[in-house]
Amino acid sequence: MNPSNETHQQQILPNVHNPLQFTIVLPHSDTNSNPNSSLSNPSNVNDLLTLGIPRKRRRGRPHDTLSSNQVYNLPPEFPNNHQTTQNSFGSNHFDRNPNIGSNQAAQVGVSDEIIVINKEATSEALIALTAGFPADVLTEEEIDAGVVSVVGGIEQVNYILIRNHIITKWRENVFNWVTKEMFLDVVPSHCSKLLDSAYNYLLSHGYINFGVSPLIKDKILAEANTKGNVIVIGAGLSGLAAARQLMTFGYKVTVLEGRKRPGGRVYTRKMEGGNKVAAADLGGSVLTGTHGNPLGILARQLSYPLHKIRDKCPLYRLDGTPVDSKTDTKVEIAFNQLLDKASKLRQLMGEVSQDVSLGAALETFWEVDNNSSNSEETSLFNWHLANLEYANAGLLSKLSLAFWDQDDPYDMGGDHCFLPGGNWRLVHALAENVPILYEKTVNSIRYSSDGVQVAVNGGQVFEGDIALCTVPLGVLKSGFIKFTPALPQRKLDGIKRLGFGLLNKVAMLFPNPFWGTDLDMFGHLSENPSTRGEFFLFYSYANVAGGPVLMALVAGEAARSFESMPPTDAVKRILQILRGIYSPQGIEVPEPIQTVCTRWGCDPFSLGSYSNVAVGSTGDDYDILAESVGDGKLFFAGEATTRRYPATMHGAFLSGLREAANIYHFDTNRAIRGKIEKNPSKNAYVCGSVLADLFREPDLEFGSFSVIYNKKDLGAMCVLRVGFVKKGQESWKEGQLYSNKLIFQQLQSHFNQQQEVHVYTLLSREQVLELREVKGGDEMRLNYLIEKLGVKLIGRKGLGPGADDVISQIKAERSKSKPAVTVKSGTLKPKSAMKQKLVRKAKILRKNNNQLLPVKGVGGNDVEVKVGGSSVSGMTKLVVNESIPSVNMNVGEGLIGNFSASASASASDPPNVEGLGVGVGAASHDWDLVELDGEML
């Protein structure tokens, strides 16, 4: 594949005003660098706003540009950094959330003014965007935390400006510990409460002052154990991130790890022989996107440069000859068009698409649209399918058509990179000064209001106040860990529905890099569709491993069969492929000095690699896995608990920071209450879940307002919910207050454009009826609610115990009035809960303007669809399959990057990595079994 036309960069990107905040080293031979990584000219706003977002589907070939890069450019009227003044960001040119009314607009005083912190508010908004914050609205987590007194209006705008400024200042120097006092001179005194709110939120949630720099490490060591005792289960990236953060909060932390090493599915193996020494990442290896990636920040703190994975990725035929570039481009275009058609199809099918696999759609479309394709084009198509299975660590026949790419909008922009020397360098730094007990295999977790007891192999029991479970999804699927009491059925169902796939690798250390050093990857086609993922992609580590290491990837169905393939057969097959490519070029392919084959699926503490959205599952299941249980006694983290960044190393790391914040805030709020709620129906998780269920059938609705109340006791308080939907297109009157919506709308990433936020309050029934009669629409109702009634709208977590009582009463009243039905699991659920499955709509992440025709005969009959001008009939592969089994796999702990892996094995466990030592020129092979829980470099 020919790389896109791009301009050449300096070898080392400058760090000044660089939102990426770490150094990327580009090889001298690469003349096609990615301009999205260069932010060397901070005065050029449009340079800052060109965010290339590589889709997860193209992980193996990040240079693909068809529908893969989303570019955000400011409109011409947007002021540049040096022109941003009070006029350009004043009250007439800064947009608030258009769907939220504000009581502050009618007030007079200094608090009504939008503050000016500096002249680079645009750049700061972009940097905050890379950290996951919307440009002009609050996140749901911020609303729940009550960072502002009223959602919407000038106070929110000023909070966002302060928040973005704090993030930017820390990103400018991630080596230092940013204090609140650093901002007293730039934040007006009347906004001191907003400064406190923004700083405390960012600090407690791990958006600033995290990592491994000396000053931050000193802060961890300086904190006394003034709070409770937290047991962290698993020393992968999520567990290590959480442990370090909790230590800064003053908790006593004990990390239990079943392996002999930290890192989980991030594992770097030292390879040596023949005077060659190298480091090979056998698990998570690629930093997928560098814009705002927290692992990139760690690398910067450690002064480790990153190696950009260059875009060039030639493909080779079965006989070893290169694939013609025209044919390659043709098939790649056709493949991307099929993905577009699959998106259109799921729009047509609606909720039915949840029960259809992505593989069925793609293969059907290919058969219909490319029935005249030759064998080479079919092999190329299968290569792209293998690459897709690699990106998702799952069989396409198991991936959900509706939600397989639900995390695409959240992908980190920027280059894909390797860390020279291996990712163990990050793991080693994170594990420093963290109390980790190795070879402690957890087999049971008991939690109650009194605390937690965690039992490990050998009968030893660890007691604590709180536990954080970071074991991978596969371990949860296996049922190896016994939870007492059993996990809620809601969580068990989510664990069952989510998929957990497999990726394996063969790392080979050669006497010399015969394949050259100008490539970071190349691919090989397969003739048999069932083996399309077998050694389909090779990564060169020659420039980053310290020695000539070549990595062969095995994905999809081939990854499963590879687990039982003898290493000698694997090496023989790989050498056959390599010699078929390079021997015709007159290049000799020597025997490898050392070979290591992974067996992540067989590893008892991994049982797979990383998560995906299987048929019947949705992104909601990631959220369900992240929910705490036991009234804030048992929490969960890991790559399978983050719907935005699943199957990534940075996703696992961020989930650890997230849960450390949740533990801190839950524990703090519990201490403020002065007691632990004994009724489990009143904890934050259960009440939040019940609240969501109750509002599916509100008792009263008007505009964006909905109300639930106890019909048996009309004098009791009502729960009012206000829903705000972030609309991508909105027309506003000329000169309307804060109406220049384009300013920050252009900075928003996809996930903000369809975001729905709910805020709540308690009202009497009389007040609700008064509110309903207010004329002038939602904005006037909001003004009446806030001005006349003096009500504060808050997130559901801020409703408090009083609201919990009201919710419980409404729930009890409805339960008595509705019959229950028996479901297959034997439990009783109300009909309304069963109805949820039927009405859930597929979330369409990508849209186009083509006319869509309705689907005929959905639900078992033939389907006839017109997509992109082609008629597809008889698509029996796309009808609902009620018997599709859920993927039942298991995983160890830790996390993976694009390719994950994790394990925790004792010496008696079956080997999960097989090593083949081959002497150069030797006629026989000496065998060594190498375990993944062995020592790292």
Short mmCIF file of C-alpha atoms in Angstrom, two decimals, residues 86-373:
data_model
loop_
_atom_site.label_atom_id
_atom_site.label_comp_id
_atom_site.label_asym_id
_atom_site.label_seq_id
_atom_site.Cartn_x
_atom_site.Cartn_y
_atom_site.Cartn_z
CA GLN A 86 -12.29 39.56 25.84
CA ASN A 87 -14.12 40.53 22.67
CA SER A 88 -13.60 37.20 20.95
CA PHE A 89 -14.40 35.12 24.02
CA GLY A 90 -16.77 37.59 25.59
CA SER A 91 -20.43 37.26 26.35
CA ASN A 92 -21.45 37.56 22.70
CA HIS A 93 -19.03 35.04 21.25
CA PHE A 94 -18.84 32.06 23.55
CA ASP A 95 -21.49 29.39 23.42
CA ARG A 96 -22.93 27.61 26.36
CA ASN A 97 -24.82 24.33 26.03
CA PRO A 98 -27.73 25.43 23.80
CA ASN A 99 -30.10 22.96 25.37
CA ILE A 100 -29.68 24.22 28.92
CA GLY A 101 -31.22 27.42 30.24
CA SER A 102 -29.36 29.47 32.83
CA ASN A 103 -30.61 31.56 35.68
CA GLN A 104 -27.37 33.49 35.61
CA ALA A 105 -28.08 35.26 32.34
CA ALA A 106 -30.54 37.57 34.07
CA GLN A 107 -28.25 38.48 36.94
CA VAL A 108 -25.96 41.47 37.06
CA GLY A 109 -22.49 41.44 38.54
CA VAL A 110 -18.92 40.42 37.97
CA SER A 111 -19.83 36.71 38.08
CA ASP A 112 -21.81 37.22 34.86
CA GLU A 113 -18.65 37.87 32.87
CA ILE A 114 -16.72 35.21 31.04
CA ILE A 115 -13.23 35.36 32.42
CA VAL A 116 -10.07 35.61 30.35
CA ILE A 117 -7.26 33.47 31.75
CA ASN A 118 -4.89 33.78 28.82
CA LYS A 119 -4.87 34.29 25.08
CA GLU A 120 -4.77 30.63 24.07
CA ALA A 121 -8.15 29.34 25.18
CA THR A 122 -8.57 27.52 21.87
CA SER A 123 -5.36 25.55 22.21
CA GLU A 124 -6.20 24.75 25.81
CA ALA A 125 -9.61 23.44 24.77
CA LEU A 126 -7.91 21.14 22.30
CA ILE A 127 -5.54 19.80 24.94
CA ALA A 128 -8.47 19.18 27.29
CA LEU A 129 -10.19 17.43 24.41
CA THR A 130 -7.30 14.97 24.13
CA ALA A 131 -7.77 14.26 27.84
CA GLY A 132 -11.39 13.25 27.14
CA PHE A 133 -13.23 16.47 28.00
CA PRO A 134 -15.88 18.00 25.72
CA ALA A 135 -15.17 21.48 24.48
CA ASP A 136 -18.29 23.26 25.71
CA VAL A 137 -20.27 20.95 27.96
CA LEU A 138 -19.58 19.10 31.18
CA THR A 139 -19.05 15.38 31.29
CA GLU A 140 -21.59 13.27 33.12
CA GLU A 141 -18.95 12.56 35.76
CA GLU A 142 -18.42 16.29 36.33
CA ILE A 143 -22.16 16.82 36.69
CA ASP A 144 -22.36 13.96 39.17
CA ALA A 145 -19.49 15.51 41.12
CA GLY A 146 -21.32 18.84 41.30
CA VAL A 147 -18.45 20.90 39.92
CA VAL A 148 -20.80 23.86 39.32
CA SER A 149 -23.86 24.99 41.21
CA VAL A 150 -25.99 25.15 38.05
CA VAL A 151 -25.47 23.17 34.86
CA GLY A 152 -25.23 25.56 31.93
CA GLY A 153 -24.59 29.27 31.79
CA ILE A 154 -21.61 31.48 32.51
CA GLU A 155 -20.51 29.63 35.62
CA GLN A 156 -20.10 26.47 33.56
CA VAL A 157 -18.19 28.37 30.85
CA ASN A 158 -15.78 29.80 33.41
CA TYR A 159 -15.33 26.41 35.04
CA ILE A 160 -14.45 24.88 31.67
CA LEU A 161 -11.92 27.63 30.96
CA ILE A 162 -10.28 27.10 34.36
CA ARG A 163 -10.33 23.34 33.99
CA ASN A 164 -8.73 23.48 30.55
CA HIS A 165 -6.08 25.90 31.81
CA ILE A 166 -5.08 23.61 34.68
CA ILE A 167 -4.80 20.61 32.37
CA THR A 168 -2.70 22.58 29.90
CA LYS A 169 -0.33 23.90 32.54
CA TRP A 170 0.33 20.42 33.82
CA ARG A 171 0.77 19.01 30.32
CA GLU A 172 3.37 21.71 29.63
CA ASN A 173 5.54 20.24 32.38
CA VAL A 174 4.41 16.76 33.41
CA PHE A 175 7.46 16.39 35.64
CA ASN A 176 6.10 18.79 38.28
CA TRP A 177 3.33 18.59 40.80
CA VAL A 178 0.84 21.30 39.93
CA THR A 179 -0.61 23.07 42.96
CA LYS A 180 -3.75 25.14 43.26
CA GLU A 181 -1.70 28.15 44.34
CA MET A 182 -0.09 28.31 40.89
CA PHE A 183 -3.36 29.65 39.47
CA LEU A 184 -4.31 32.26 42.04
CA ASP A 185 -2.73 35.05 40.00
CA VAL A 186 -4.57 34.21 36.78
CA VAL A 187 -7.99 33.15 38.07
CA PRO A 188 -10.09 36.10 39.34
CA SER A 189 -10.86 36.00 43.05
CA HIS A 190 -14.61 35.78 42.47
CA CYS A 191 -13.96 32.44 40.70
CA SER A 192 -11.98 30.94 43.59
CA LYS A 193 -14.69 28.36 44.23
CA LEU A 194 -14.56 27.28 40.61
CA LEU A 195 -10.78 26.98 40.88
CA ASP A 196 -11.18 24.77 43.95
CA SER A 197 -13.81 22.70 42.16
CA ALA A 198 -11.81 22.23 38.95
CA TYR A 199 -8.51 21.52 40.68
CA ASN A 200 -9.96 19.05 43.17
CA TYR A 201 -11.86 17.24 40.44
CA LEU A 202 -8.86 16.93 38.13
CA LEU A 203 -6.55 15.86 40.93
CA SER A 204 -8.84 13.25 42.45
CA HIS A 205 -9.78 11.77 39.07
CA GLY A 206 -6.18 11.47 37.89
CA TYR A 207 -6.19 14.00 35.06
CA ILE A 208 -3.21 15.85 36.51
CA ASN A 209 -0.27 14.98 38.77
CA PHE A 210 -0.17 11.31 37.86
CA GLY A 211 2.73 9.21 36.68
CA VAL A 212 6.28 8.35 37.60
CA SER A 213 8.31 11.56 37.68
CA PRO A 214 10.46 12.00 40.83
CA LEU A 215 8.31 14.79 42.28
CA ILE A 216 5.15 12.73 41.86
CA LYS A 217 6.79 9.64 43.33
CA ASP A 218 7.91 11.69 46.32
CA LYS A 219 4.32 12.79 46.81
CA ILE A 220 3.21 9.17 46.96
CA LEU A 221 5.85 8.26 49.54
CA ALA A 222 5.09 11.36 51.61
CA GLU A 223 1.42 10.52 52.10
CA ALA A 224 0.65 8.80 55.40
CA ASN A 225 -1.76 5.89 55.58
CA THR A 226 -4.51 8.00 57.11
CA LYS A 227 -7.40 6.36 55.32
CA GLY A 228 -8.52 2.78 54.94
CA ASN A 229 -6.89 -0.36 53.66
CA VAL A 230 -7.50 -1.24 50.00
CA ILE A 231 -6.67 -4.63 48.48
CA VAL A 232 -5.94 -4.42 44.75
CA ILE A 233 -6.24 -7.71 42.91
CA GLY A 234 -3.91 -7.80 39.94
CA ALA A 235 -0.70 -5.89 39.15
CA GLY A 236 -1.45 -5.10 35.53
CA LEU A 237 -1.59 -1.55 34.25
CA SER A 238 -5.01 -0.94 35.78
CA GLY A 239 -4.03 -2.30 39.17
CA LEU A 240 -0.74 -0.40 39.26
CA ALA A 241 -2.37 2.88 38.20
CA ALA A 242 -5.06 2.51 40.86
CA ALA A 243 -2.58 1.51 43.57
CA ARG A 244 -0.34 4.52 42.98
CA GLN A 245 -3.28 6.90 42.91
CA LEU A 246 -4.78 5.46 46.09
CA MET A 247 -1.44 5.82 47.82
CA THR A 248 -1.41 9.53 46.98
CA PHE A 249 -4.87 9.75 48.63
CA GLY A 250 -3.44 8.31 51.84
CA TYR A 251 -4.72 4.75 51.60
CA LYS A 252 -2.77 1.70 52.66
CA VAL A 253 -2.59 -0.49 49.58
CA THR A 254 -1.77 -4.16 49.15
CA VAL A 255 -1.54 -5.54 45.61
CA LEU A 256 -2.04 -9.28 45.15
CA GLU A 257 -0.58 -10.68 41.93
CA GLY A 258 -0.73 -14.31 40.86
CA ARG A 259 2.27 -14.05 38.59
CA LYS A 260 5.92 -13.75 39.46
CA ARG A 261 6.04 -10.33 37.82
CA PRO A 262 3.92 -7.21 37.34
CA GLY A 263 2.34 -6.13 34.07
CA GLY A 264 -0.30 -8.77 33.42
CA ARG A 265 -0.86 -9.00 29.69
CA VAL A 266 1.86 -6.43 29.11
CA TYR A 267 4.94 -8.61 29.03
CA THR A 268 8.37 -7.96 27.55
CA ARG A 269 10.59 -11.00 27.01
CA LYS A 270 14.35 -10.80 26.85
CA MET A 271 15.73 -12.71 23.87
CA GLU A 272 19.40 -13.47 23.43
CA GLY A 273 21.86 -15.69 21.64
CA GLY A 274 24.75 -15.44 19.20
CA ASN A 275 25.95 -12.21 20.79
CA LYS A 276 22.51 -10.71 20.15
CA VAL A 277 20.23 -9.36 22.88
CA ALA A 278 16.79 -7.90 22.27
CA ALA A 279 13.48 -7.14 23.98
CA ALA A 280 10.21 -8.38 22.49
CA ASP A 281 6.71 -7.40 23.65
CA LEU A 282 4.73 -10.63 23.72
CA GLY A 283 1.56 -8.95 24.96
CA GLY A 284 0.46 -5.34 24.64
CA SER A 285 2.93 -3.61 22.37
CA VAL A 286 1.47 -0.70 20.37
CA LEU A 287 0.54 2.65 21.86
CA THR A 288 -2.55 3.20 19.74
CA GLY A 289 -2.72 6.94 19.28
CA THR A 290 -0.57 9.52 20.99
CA HIS A 291 -2.82 12.56 21.43
CA GLY A 292 -3.43 12.67 25.15
CA ASN A 293 -2.38 9.06 25.71
CA PRO A 294 -1.45 8.76 29.41
CA LEU A 295 1.18 6.14 28.60
CA GLY A 296 2.82 8.69 26.33
CA ILE A 297 2.91 11.03 29.31
CA LEU A 298 4.65 8.32 31.35
CA ALA A 299 7.19 7.89 28.56
CA ARG A 300 7.83 11.63 28.59
CA GLN A 301 8.31 11.63 32.36
CA LEU A 302 10.88 8.88 31.94
CA SER A 303 12.51 10.68 28.97
CA TYR A 304 11.79 7.68 26.74
CA PRO A 305 11.34 8.56 23.04
CA LEU A 306 8.63 6.80 21.08
CA HIS A 307 9.09 5.18 17.68
CA LYS A 308 6.35 6.00 15.20
CA ILE A 309 5.15 2.92 13.33
CA ARG A 310 5.66 3.94 9.74
CA ASP A 311 2.74 3.70 7.38
CA LYS A 312 4.24 1.63 4.62
CA CYS A 313 2.93 -1.94 4.71
CA PRO A 314 3.52 -3.98 1.53
CA LEU A 315 1.53 -7.17 1.04
CA TYR A 316 2.87 -10.37 -0.52
CA ARG A 317 1.06 -13.09 -2.42
CA LEU A 318 1.08 -16.79 -1.60
CA ASP A 319 4.11 -17.29 -3.84
CA GLY A 320 5.97 -14.43 -2.16
CA THR A 321 5.66 -11.90 -4.98
CA PRO A 322 4.45 -8.40 -4.07
CA VAL A 323 0.80 -7.58 -4.54
CA ASP A 324 0.22 -5.10 -7.33
CA SER A 325 -0.45 -1.66 -5.84
CA LYS A 326 -3.49 -1.09 -8.06
CA THR A 327 -5.05 -4.37 -6.98
CA ASP A 328 -4.21 -3.63 -3.35
CA THR A 329 -5.86 -0.21 -3.55
CA LYS A 330 -8.89 -1.57 -5.39
CA VAL A 331 -9.62 -4.23 -2.78
CA GLU A 332 -8.96 -1.89 0.10
CA ILE A 333 -11.45 0.62 -1.31
CA ALA A 334 -13.99 -2.16 -1.80
CA PHE A 335 -13.42 -3.41 1.74
CA ASN A 336 -13.98 0.03 3.24
CA GLN A 337 -17.10 0.41 1.14
CA LEU A 338 -18.38 -2.85 2.59
CA LEU A 339 -17.86 -1.47 6.08
CA ASP A 340 -19.87 1.58 5.06
CA LYS A 341 -22.63 -0.66 3.74
CA ALA A 342 -22.60 -2.62 6.98
CA SER A 343 -23.19 0.65 8.84
CA LYS A 344 -26.11 1.49 6.56
CA LEU A 345 -27.51 -1.99 6.98
CA ARG A 346 -27.58 -1.75 10.76
CA GLN A 347 -29.43 1.56 10.41
CA LEU A 348 -32.07 -0.18 8.34
CA MET A 349 -32.32 -3.14 10.69
CA GLY A 350 -32.55 -1.13 13.89
CA GLU A 351 -32.51 -3.24 17.05
CA VAL A 352 -32.49 -6.44 15.00
CA SER A 353 -28.86 -5.74 14.08
CA GLN A 354 -27.90 -6.58 17.66
CA ASP A 355 -28.44 -10.24 16.85
CA VAL A 356 -26.48 -10.25 13.59
CA SER A 357 -22.73 -10.65 13.22
CA LEU A 358 -20.44 -8.28 11.36
CA GLY A 359 -18.91 -11.24 9.53
CA ALA A 360 -22.26 -12.30 8.08
CA ALA A 361 -22.81 -8.81 6.67
CA LEU A 362 -19.33 -8.36 5.19
CA GLU A 363 -19.08 -11.77 3.59
CA THR A 364 -22.58 -11.51 2.12
CA PHE A 365 -21.88 -8.10 0.64
CA TRP A 366 -18.58 -9.31 -0.78
CA GLU A 367 -20.22 -12.30 -2.47
CA VAL A 368 -22.90 -10.10 -4.02
CA ASP A 369 -20.75 -7.13 -5.04
CA ASN A 370 -17.59 -8.95 -6.08
CA ASN A 371 -18.78 -12.17 -7.64
CA SER A 372 -16.41 -11.57 -10.53
CA SER A 373 -13.33 -11.10 -8.33
#
